[in-house]
Coordinates of C-alpha atoms in Angstrom, one line a residue:
Chain I
X236 CA 29.7 -7.9 5.1
X237 CA 29.9 -9.6 1.8
X238 CA 32.0 -7.8 -0.9
X239 CA 30.8 -9.6 -3.7
X240 CA 27.3 -8.3 -4.8
X241 CA 26.5 -9.5 -8.3
X242 CA 28.2 -11.9 -10.7
X243 CA 27.4 -12.5 -14.4
X244 CA 28.4 -16.0 -15.8
X245 CA 28.3 -16.7 -19.5
X246 CA 25.2 -14.5 -19.9
X247 CA 23.7 -14.2 -23.2
X248 CA 20.5 -12.3 -24.2
X249 CA 18.5 -12.2 -27.3
X250 CA 15.3 -10.4 -28.5
X251 CA 12.7 -11.3 -30.8
X252 CA 12.9 -9.0 -33.5
X253 CA 9.2 -8.6 -33.9
X254 CA 6.1 -9.4 -31.9
X255 CA 5.0 -12.4 -34.0
X256 CA 5.1 -16.2 -33.3
X257 CA 8.2 -17.6 -34.5
X258 CA 10.0 -14.5 -35.1
X259 CA 13.7 -14.6 -35.4
X260 CA 15.8 -13.8 -32.4
X261 CA 18.4 -11.1 -32.5
X262 CA 21.6 -11.5 -30.2
X263 CA 22.1 -8.4 -28.0
X264 CA 24.7 -9.8 -25.6
X265 CA 26.7 -12.8 -25.8
X266 CA 28.9 -14.7 -23.1
X267 CA 29.2 -11.8 -20.7
X268 CA 31.3 -12.4 -17.6
X269 CA 31.8 -9.9 -14.9
X270 CA 31.1 -9.3 -11.3
X271 CA 30.3 -6.1 -9.1
X272 CA 32.0 -5.9 -5.7
X273 CA 31.4 -3.2 -2.9
X274 CA 33.3 0.1 -3.4
X275 CA 33.6 -0.4 -7.1
X276 CA 32.2 2.4 -9.6
X277 CA 31.7 0.8 -12.9
X278 CA 31.5 2.9 -16.2
X279 CA 30.0 1.3 -19.1
X280 CA 30.7 2.7 -22.6
X281 CA 28.8 1.8 -25.7
X282 CA 27.0 3.1 -28.8
X283 CA 23.3 3.3 -29.2
X284 CA 21.6 -0.1 -29.2
X285 CA 24.8 -1.7 -27.9
X286 CA 23.1 -3.5 -25.1
X287 CA 24.0 -1.0 -22.3
X288 CA 20.5 -0.6 -20.8
X289 CA 20.0 -4.4 -21.4
X290 CA 22.9 -4.8 -19.1
X291 CA 21.4 -2.6 -16.6
X292 CA 18.1 -4.5 -16.7
X293 CA 19.9 -7.8 -16.1
X294 CA 21.8 -6.6 -13.1
X295 CA 18.3 -5.0 -11.6
X296 CA 16.8 -8.4 -12.0
X297 CA 14.1 -7.0 -14.3
X298 CA 15.1 -9.2 -17.3
X299 CA 16.3 -12.6 -17.1
X300 CA 19.0 -13.9 -19.6
X301 CA 18.6 -16.6 -22.1
X302 CA 21.6 -18.3 -21.0
X303 CA 24.1 -18.3 -18.4
X304 CA 23.5 -16.9 -14.8
X305 CA 23.0 -13.4 -13.1
X306 CA 23.7 -14.2 -9.5
X307 CA 22.6 -11.7 -6.6
X308 CA 24.4 -12.2 -3.7
X309 CA 21.8 -10.8 -1.4
X310 CA 22.3 -7.2 -2.7
X311 CA 19.8 -4.7 -2.9
X312 CA 19.8 -3.2 -6.3
X313 CA 18.0 -0.3 -7.8
X314 CA 18.1 1.2 -11.1
X315 CA 17.6 5.0 -10.6
X316 CA 14.6 6.1 -12.6
X317 CA 13.5 9.7 -12.4
X318 CA 9.8 9.5 -12.9
X319 CA 9.1 6.0 -11.3
X320 CA 5.3 5.6 -10.7
X321 CA 4.6 9.1 -11.3
X322 CA 0.8 10.1 -11.6
X323 CA 0.4 13.5 -13.1
X324 CA -3.0 14.1 -11.3
X325 CA -1.5 13.6 -7.7
X326 CA 0.7 15.9 -5.7
X327 CA 4.5 16.0 -5.7
X328 CA 4.2 14.7 -2.0
X329 CA 2.2 11.5 -3.1
X330 CA 4.2 11.0 -6.0
X331 CA 7.5 11.4 -4.0
X332 CA 6.1 8.8 -1.5
X333 CA 5.2 6.3 -4.2
X334 CA 8.3 6.6 -6.1
X335 CA 10.2 6.1 -2.8
X336 CA 8.3 2.9 -1.8
X337 CA 9.0 1.6 -5.5
X338 CA 12.7 2.4 -5.2
X339 CA 12.9 0.2 -1.9
X340 CA 12.4 2.5 0.8
X341 CA 10.4 1.5 3.7
X342 CA 7.2 3.4 4.5
X343 CA 8.9 5.0 7.6
X344 CA 11.9 5.8 5.8
X345 CA 10.0 7.7 3.1
X346 CA 8.0 9.4 5.9
X347 CA 11.2 10.6 7.6
X348 CA 13.0 12.0 4.3
X349 CA 9.7 13.5 2.7
X350 CA 10.6 17.0 4.1
X351 CA 14.4 16.6 3.0
X352 CA 13.0 15.7 -0.5
X353 CA 11.0 18.6 -0.7
X354 CA 14.0 20.9 0.5
X355 CA 16.3 19.3 -1.8
X356 CA 14.1 19.4 -4.8
X357 CA 13.5 23.4 -4.2
X358 CA 9.9 23.0 -5.2
X359 CA 8.4 24.8 -2.1
X360 CA 4.9 25.1 -2.2
X361 CA 4.6 23.4 -5.6
X362 CA 5.4 20.2 -3.8
X363 CA 1.7 20.1 -2.6
X364 CA 0.5 20.7 -6.1
X365 CA -0.5 18.2 -8.7
X366 CA 2.3 17.2 -11.3
X367 CA 0.6 18.2 -14.3
X368 CA 1.1 21.9 -13.1
X369 CA 5.0 21.2 -13.2
X370 CA 7.3 21.9 -16.0
X371 CA 9.7 19.2 -17.2
X372 CA 12.4 20.6 -15.1
X373 CA 10.3 20.7 -12.1
X374 CA 9.5 17.2 -12.5
X375 CA 13.1 16.0 -13.1
X376 CA 14.0 18.0 -9.9
X377 CA 11.4 16.0 -7.9
X378 CA 12.4 12.7 -9.3
X379 CA 16.2 13.3 -8.8
X380 CA 15.5 14.6 -5.1
X381 CA 13.8 11.2 -4.4
X382 CA 16.6 9.4 -5.7
X383 CA 19.1 11.0 -3.6
X384 CA 17.4 9.0 -0.6
X385 CA 17.8 5.8 -2.2
X386 CA 20.5 3.9 -1.0
X387 CA 20.9 0.4 -2.1
X388 CA 24.1 -1.9 -2.2
X389 CA 24.2 -1.4 -6.0
X390 CA 23.1 1.5 -7.6
X391 CA 22.5 1.4 -11.5
X392 CA 22.4 4.7 -13.3
X393 CA 21.5 5.2 -17.0
X394 CA 22.7 8.5 -18.1
X395 CA 21.1 11.0 -15.5
X396 CA 24.1 12.8 -14.4
X397 CA 22.5 16.2 -14.2
X398 CA 18.8 17.5 -14.7
X399 CA 17.0 20.8 -14.4
X400 CA 18.4 24.4 -14.9
X401 CA 22.1 25.2 -14.6
X402 CA 22.0 25.7 -10.8
X403 CA 20.2 22.4 -10.1
X404 CA 22.3 20.6 -12.9
X405 CA 25.3 21.5 -10.9
X406 CA 23.9 20.7 -7.5
X407 CA 22.7 17.3 -9.0
X408 CA 25.9 16.2 -10.6
X409 CA 27.7 17.1 -7.6
X410 CA 25.5 15.1 -5.5
X411 CA 26.0 12.1 -7.9
X412 CA 29.6 12.5 -7.8
X413 CA 29.8 12.1 -4.2
X414 CA 27.5 9.1 -4.3
X415 CA 29.5 7.3 -6.8
X416 CA 32.6 7.6 -4.7
X417 CA 31.3 6.1 -1.7
X418 CA 32.9 3.0 -0.5
X419 CA 30.0 1.3 1.3
X420 CA 28.3 0.5 -2.0
X421 CA 28.7 -0.2 -5.8
X422 CA 27.6 1.9 -8.8
X423 CA 27.3 0.9 -12.3
X424 CA 27.0 4.0 -14.5
X425 CA 26.1 3.8 -18.2
X426 CA 27.0 6.7 -20.7
X427 CA 27.9 7.7 -24.0
X428 CA 30.7 9.9 -22.9
X429 CA 34.2 8.3 -21.9
X430 CA 35.3 11.5 -20.4
X431 CA 32.6 11.5 -17.8
X432 CA 33.2 7.7 -16.9
X433 CA 36.9 8.1 -16.6
X434 CA 36.3 11.1 -14.3
X435 CA 34.1 9.3 -11.9
X436 CA 34.6 5.6 -12.0
X437 CA 37.3 3.1 -11.1
X438 CA 36.5 0.2 -13.6
X439 CA 35.4 0.3 -17.2
X440 CA 33.4 -1.7 -19.2
X441 CA 32.9 -1.5 -23.2
X442 CA 29.7 -2.9 -24.9
X443 CA 30.2 -3.4 -28.6
X444 CA 29.0 -6.2 -30.9
X445 CA 27.3 -8.2 -28.4
X446 CA 30.4 -8.4 -26.2
X447 CA 31.4 -6.7 -22.9
X448 CA 34.8 -6.5 -22.1
X449 CA 36.9 -4.7 -19.4
X450 CA 39.2 -2.0 -20.3
X451 CA 41.5 0.5 -18.8
X452 CA 40.8 4.4 -18.5
X453 CA 43.2 5.1 -21.5
X454 CA 41.7 2.3 -23.7
X455 CA 38.3 3.7 -22.9
X456 CA 39.1 7.3 -24.1
X457 CA 40.4 5.8 -27.2
X458 CA 37.0 3.7 -27.8
X459 CA 35.0 7.1 -27.3
X460 CA 35.5 7.6 -31.0
X461 CA 34.4 4.0 -31.9
X462 CA 31.3 4.4 -29.7
X463 CA 30.3 7.9 -31.3
X464 CA 30.6 6.8 -34.8
X465 CA 28.5 3.9 -34.2
X466 CA 26.1 6.2 -32.8
X467 CA 26.2 8.4 -35.7
X468 CA 25.5 5.3 -38.1
X469 CA 22.6 4.3 -36.0
X470 CA 21.3 7.7 -36.1
X471 CA 21.4 7.7 -39.9
X472 CA 20.0 4.1 -39.9
X473 CA 16.9 5.7 -38.1
X474 CA 16.6 8.7 -40.6
X475 CA 17.0 6.5 -43.5
X476 CA 14.4 3.9 -42.1
Chain A
X114 CA 11.6 -5.8 -4.6
X115 CA 12.1 -6.3 -1.0
X116 CA 9.1 -8.6 0.0
X117 CA 8.4 -6.6 3.1
X118 CA 7.7 -3.5 1.1
X119 CA 4.6 -5.0 -0.5
X120 CA 1.9 -4.4 2.2
X121 CA 2.8 -0.8 2.5
X122 CA 3.1 -0.5 -1.5
X123 CA -0.3 -2.3 -2.1
X124 CA -2.1 0.0 0.4
X125 CA -0.6 3.1 -0.9
X126 CA -1.1 2.3 -4.3
X127 CA -4.6 1.4 -3.8
X128 CA -5.0 4.7 -1.9
X129 CA -3.5 6.5 -4.8
X130 CA -5.5 4.7 -7.3
X131 CA -8.8 5.7 -5.8
X132 CA -7.8 9.3 -5.4
X133 CA -6.3 9.7 -8.9
X134 CA -9.3 8.1 -10.6
X135 CA -11.8 10.4 -8.3
X136 CA -9.7 13.3 -9.4
X137 CA -10.0 12.8 -13.0
X138 CA -13.8 13.6 -13.0
X139 CA -16.1 16.6 -11.8
X140 CA -18.2 14.5 -10.0
X141 CA -15.4 12.1 -8.5
X142 CA -16.7 9.8 -5.8
X143 CA -20.2 10.4 -6.7
X144 CA -19.8 8.1 -10.0
X145 CA -19.1 5.0 -7.7
X146 CA -22.8 5.2 -6.9
X147 CA -24.2 6.9 -10.0
X148 CA -22.9 4.4 -12.4
X149 CA -24.8 1.4 -11.0
X150 CA -27.8 3.8 -10.6
X151 CA -28.0 4.4 -14.3
X152 CA -27.4 0.9 -15.3
X153 CA -30.3 -0.2 -13.1
X154 CA -32.5 2.6 -14.5
X155 CA -31.5 1.2 -18.0
X156 CA -32.1 -2.5 -17.3
X157 CA -35.4 -1.7 -15.3
X158 CA -36.6 0.2 -18.5
X159 CA -35.7 -2.4 -20.8
X160 CA -36.5 -5.6 -19.1
X161 CA -39.2 -4.5 -16.3
X162 CA -41.1 -2.2 -18.6
X163 CA -40.6 -3.0 -22.1
X164 CA -40.2 -6.7 -21.9
X165 CA -42.5 -7.1 -19.0
X166 CA -40.5 -9.5 -17.1
X167 CA -42.0 -9.7 -13.5
X168 CA -40.4 -11.4 -10.6
X169 CA -41.7 -10.4 -7.0
X170 CA -40.1 -7.2 -6.1
X171 CA -38.4 -6.6 -9.5
X172 CA -36.4 -3.4 -8.6
X173 CA -34.9 -5.1 -5.5
X174 CA -34.2 -8.5 -7.5
X175 CA -32.7 -6.4 -10.4
X176 CA -30.6 -4.1 -8.2
X177 CA -29.0 -7.1 -6.2
X178 CA -28.0 -9.1 -9.4
X179 CA -26.6 -5.8 -10.9
X180 CA -24.5 -5.0 -8.1
X181 CA -23.2 -8.5 -7.6
X182 CA -22.4 -8.8 -11.2
X183 CA -20.8 -5.4 -11.5
X184 CA -18.2 -6.4 -8.9
X185 CA -17.2 -9.5 -10.9
X186 CA -17.2 -7.8 -14.4
X187 CA -15.2 -4.6 -12.9
X188 CA -12.6 -6.8 -11.0
X189 CA -11.9 -8.8 -14.2
X190 CA -11.9 -5.9 -16.5
X191 CA -9.5 -3.9 -14.5
X192 CA -7.3 -6.7 -13.5
X193 CA -6.9 -8.1 -17.0
X194 CA -5.4 -4.7 -18.2
X195 CA -3.3 -4.1 -15.1
X196 CA 0.1 -5.4 -15.8
X197 CA -0.1 -4.1 -19.5
X198 CA -0.6 -0.6 -17.7
X199 CA 2.1 -1.3 -15.1
X200 CA 4.9 -1.4 -17.9
X201 CA 6.1 2.0 -16.5
X202 CA 7.0 0.5 -13.2
X203 CA 7.8 -3.2 -14.0
X204 CA 10.4 -1.8 -16.6
X205 CA 12.2 -0.1 -13.8
X206 CA 11.7 -2.2 -10.8
X207 CA 11.7 -6.1 -10.3
X208 CA 8.2 -6.4 -8.9
X209 CA 6.0 -9.4 -8.7
X210 CA 3.8 -8.8 -11.7
X211 CA 0.4 -9.8 -9.7
X212 CA 1.2 -6.6 -7.6
X213 CA -0.7 -4.7 -10.4
X214 CA -4.0 -7.0 -10.6
X215 CA -3.9 -7.1 -6.8
X216 CA -4.1 -3.4 -6.6
X217 CA -7.0 -3.2 -9.1
X218 CA -8.7 -5.7 -7.2
X219 CA -8.5 -3.8 -3.8
X220 CA -9.5 -0.5 -5.2
X221 CA -12.6 -2.0 -6.9
X222 CA -13.5 -3.9 -3.9
X223 CA -13.5 -0.9 -1.7
X224 CA -15.8 1.1 -4.2
X225 CA -18.0 -2.1 -3.9
X226 CA -18.3 -1.9 -0.2
X227 CA -19.7 1.7 -0.6
X228 CA -22.1 0.6 -3.2
X229 CA -23.0 -2.4 -1.0
X230 CA -23.9 -0.1 2.1
X231 CA -26.0 2.0 -0.1
X232 CA -27.9 -1.3 -1.3
X233 CA -28.6 -2.2 2.4
X234 CA -30.0 1.1 3.1
X235 CA -32.1 0.9 -0.2
X236 CA -33.3 -2.4 1.0
X237 CA -34.3 -1.3 4.4
X238 CA -36.1 1.5 3.2
X239 CA -38.2 -0.4 0.7
X240 CA -39.3 -2.6 3.4
X241 CA -36.9 -5.6 3.5
X242 CA -36.3 -6.9 6.9
X243 CA -32.5 -7.8 6.9
X244 CA -32.0 -10.7 9.3
X245 CA -29.5 -12.5 10.8
X246 CA -28.5 -14.2 7.6
X247 CA -26.7 -10.8 6.6
X248 CA -23.8 -11.7 8.7
X249 CA -22.9 -14.2 6.0
X250 CA -22.8 -11.7 3.2
X251 CA -19.2 -10.9 3.9
X252 CA -18.4 -14.5 2.9
X253 CA -20.6 -14.6 -0.2
X254 CA -18.7 -11.2 -1.3
X255 CA -15.2 -12.8 -0.4
X256 CA -16.1 -15.9 -2.5
X257 CA -16.9 -13.7 -5.4
X258 CA -13.7 -11.6 -5.0
X259 CA -11.5 -14.9 -4.8
X260 CA -13.3 -16.3 -8.0
X261 CA -12.7 -12.8 -9.6
X262 CA -9.0 -12.7 -8.4
X263 CA -8.5 -16.2 -9.9
X264 CA -9.9 -15.4 -13.4
X265 CA -8.5 -11.8 -13.1
X266 CA -4.9 -12.8 -12.3
X267 CA -4.8 -15.4 -15.2
X268 CA -6.1 -12.7 -17.5
X269 CA -3.8 -9.9 -16.3
X270 CA -0.8 -12.5 -16.8
X271 CA -1.7 -13.7 -20.0
X272 CA -2.8 -10.6 -21.9
X273 CA 0.7 -9.1 -22.3
X274 CA 1.7 -12.3 -24.1
X275 CA -1.8 -12.3 -26.1
X276 CA -3.1 -8.7 -26.3
X277 CA -6.1 -10.2 -28.4
X278 CA -7.2 -11.9 -25.1
X279 CA -8.8 -8.6 -23.7
X280 CA -11.2 -8.7 -26.6
X281 CA -12.1 -12.3 -25.9
X282 CA -12.5 -11.7 -22.2
X283 CA -14.7 -8.5 -22.6
X284 CA -17.0 -10.9 -25.1
X285 CA -17.2 -13.7 -22.7
X286 CA -18.2 -11.4 -20.1
X287 CA -21.0 -9.9 -22.0
X288 CA -22.1 -13.4 -22.8
X289 CA -21.8 -14.4 -19.2
X290 CA -23.7 -11.5 -18.1
X291 CA -26.7 -12.5 -19.9
X292 CA -26.4 -16.2 -18.6
X293 CA -26.3 -15.3 -14.8
X294 CA -29.7 -14.6 -14.0
X295 CA -29.5 -11.0 -13.3
X296 CA -32.7 -9.9 -15.1
X297 CA -34.8 -13.0 -14.6
X298 CA -35.2 -15.8 -12.0
X299 CA -33.2 -19.0 -12.8
X300 CA -35.7 -20.9 -10.5
X301 CA -38.4 -20.3 -13.1
X302 CA -36.5 -22.4 -15.9
X303 CA -36.8 -26.2 -16.0
X304 CA -34.7 -28.4 -13.5
X305 CA -32.4 -29.8 -16.5
X306 CA -31.7 -26.3 -17.8
X307 CA -30.9 -25.1 -14.1
X308 CA -28.4 -27.9 -13.5
X309 CA -26.6 -26.6 -16.5
X310 CA -27.0 -23.0 -15.7
X311 CA -25.6 -23.5 -12.0
X312 CA -22.3 -24.7 -13.8
X313 CA -21.6 -20.7 -14.2
X314 CA -20.3 -19.9 -10.7
X315 CA -21.6 -16.3 -11.1
X316 CA -25.2 -17.7 -11.5
X317 CA -24.6 -19.5 -8.1
X318 CA -23.2 -16.3 -6.5
X319 CA -25.9 -14.0 -7.8
X320 CA -28.4 -16.5 -6.4
X321 CA -26.6 -16.5 -3.1
X322 CA -26.6 -12.8 -2.7
X323 CA -30.3 -12.8 -3.3
X324 CA -31.0 -15.4 -0.7
X325 CA -28.9 -13.7 1.9
X326 CA -30.4 -10.0 1.1
X327 CA -33.8 -10.7 -0.1
X328 CA -34.8 -13.9 1.7
X329 CA -32.7 -13.8 4.7
X330 CA -31.6 -17.3 4.1
X331 CA -28.0 -18.5 4.7
X332 CA -26.2 -19.3 1.6
X333 CA -25.4 -23.0 0.3
X334 CA -22.0 -23.5 2.1
X335 CA -21.0 -26.4 -0.3
X336 CA -21.4 -24.3 -3.4
X337 CA -19.4 -21.6 -2.1
X338 CA -16.8 -23.8 -0.7
X339 CA -16.3 -25.3 -4.1
X340 CA -16.0 -22.2 -5.8
X341 CA -13.6 -20.8 -3.3
X342 CA -11.4 -24.0 -3.6
X343 CA -11.2 -24.2 -7.3
X344 CA -10.3 -20.4 -7.4
X345 CA -7.6 -20.8 -4.7
X346 CA -6.0 -23.5 -6.7
X347 CA -6.1 -21.4 -9.8
X348 CA -4.5 -18.4 -7.7
X349 CA -1.8 -20.5 -6.6
X350 CA -1.1 -21.6 -10.2
X351 CA -1.0 -18.1 -11.3
X352 CA 1.5 -17.4 -8.6
X353 CA 3.8 -20.1 -9.9
X354 CA 3.3 -18.9 -13.4
X355 CA 4.4 -15.4 -12.3
X356 CA 7.4 -16.5 -10.6
X357 CA 8.5 -18.7 -14.0
X358 CA 7.9 -15.8 -16.2
X359 CA 8.3 -12.7 -14.2
X360 CA 11.6 -11.6 -15.8
X361 CA 10.0 -12.3 -19.4
X362 CA 7.3 -9.5 -19.3
X363 CA 10.0 -6.8 -20.2
X364 CA 10.8 -8.6 -23.4
X365 CA 7.3 -8.2 -24.6
X366 CA 7.6 -4.4 -24.4
X367 CA 11.3 -4.0 -25.7
X368 CA 10.6 -6.0 -28.9

């Protein structure tokens, strides 16, 4: 089994600031170098707009870099997404099947775990009802239940640690904790919260001003303030804008 | 996305598309037939009664033309919007973008097959003797699907880059509808005009639909072959384009 799953080499990403011909490019990430190996759980901290989600999109193969390479060493990579492919008019069962297939499960695998998804979600008979009859919490529970059965080599998680009501929140964050600690896969977890990351992960990346650098747990906690200050600034900028 | 997952995903997505669409209206599956029927009524009224266009058996003539055209029109309109609509999926999963127009093509094709069966029933009831040429109908339909796929794939791939194209496409389709001989018989036009007219592949395909269904004649294989071949090249090129720019689509929604 190969232990090297993903490697980023001198990766830079920029986006056009506006949808127009000849618009200026805005640099989001610059010269990013790191790799993901089996058994690692990597916590990524950064403020709003720092490029954390861009990093996950690169890792998932959804987005290509402007320069540099993101090499996937034959690893299955999945970005956890709670409402992937959902159609409100269709039943929970049909949506669970669709979402499972899109997350990379085989048809037979989906068929095998459908009852377990129903059970885990705690939706009961609502599982057979259309999604538009669900509350937001019920939808999140369904989405989370599906994600429980998605088991790629690299799991990418964008701040979905706990969903639903308090009871389901405890259950779901407990499940995620167990998965993140598994040795046979790798996890990249993005968050605003350094404490959570230090609690769950064994490697840490800090994204700030277009750069990504590896830091220790202690450094990460110290950087939390910087990340939240930036978050506040960007929130104010939004209000002013 | 693992390649081996695509067949199951295509099948299931097509199924859910059809169920989902049918669930959104009170009359659900009935619309598959009602829509072409209403159109037929309008065109018959305007072209047959008001303008007095008279070819032999105008109703069957018109109906065959409308149904053949509708497949083409729908396939392209639905395909062209499909990648744009698929953003919720392709922003989360590295999926081949041609997945979306392919689902649109498959679900429209299934609806069309139902309509075709009803058309065959109508022709039988109104005294047409469907003969041995009928076995070539699937090939005529297939050629049309390949043509529509070629155009639909390119439309789907380009509309996210240049949204204005969707308006251009709708306008061209409208013009093409009047230039495909749906309401009138092209063979009544002068030979010079006809030769220009049949550069439009849909005019050819509508003619071939009629010769199979109404005259019990086999289609002109060479014409079908040329259309299929050119379309296949375009589809191949679309697949290359997709591979080259697949990871670029997300940029069009982020900015």
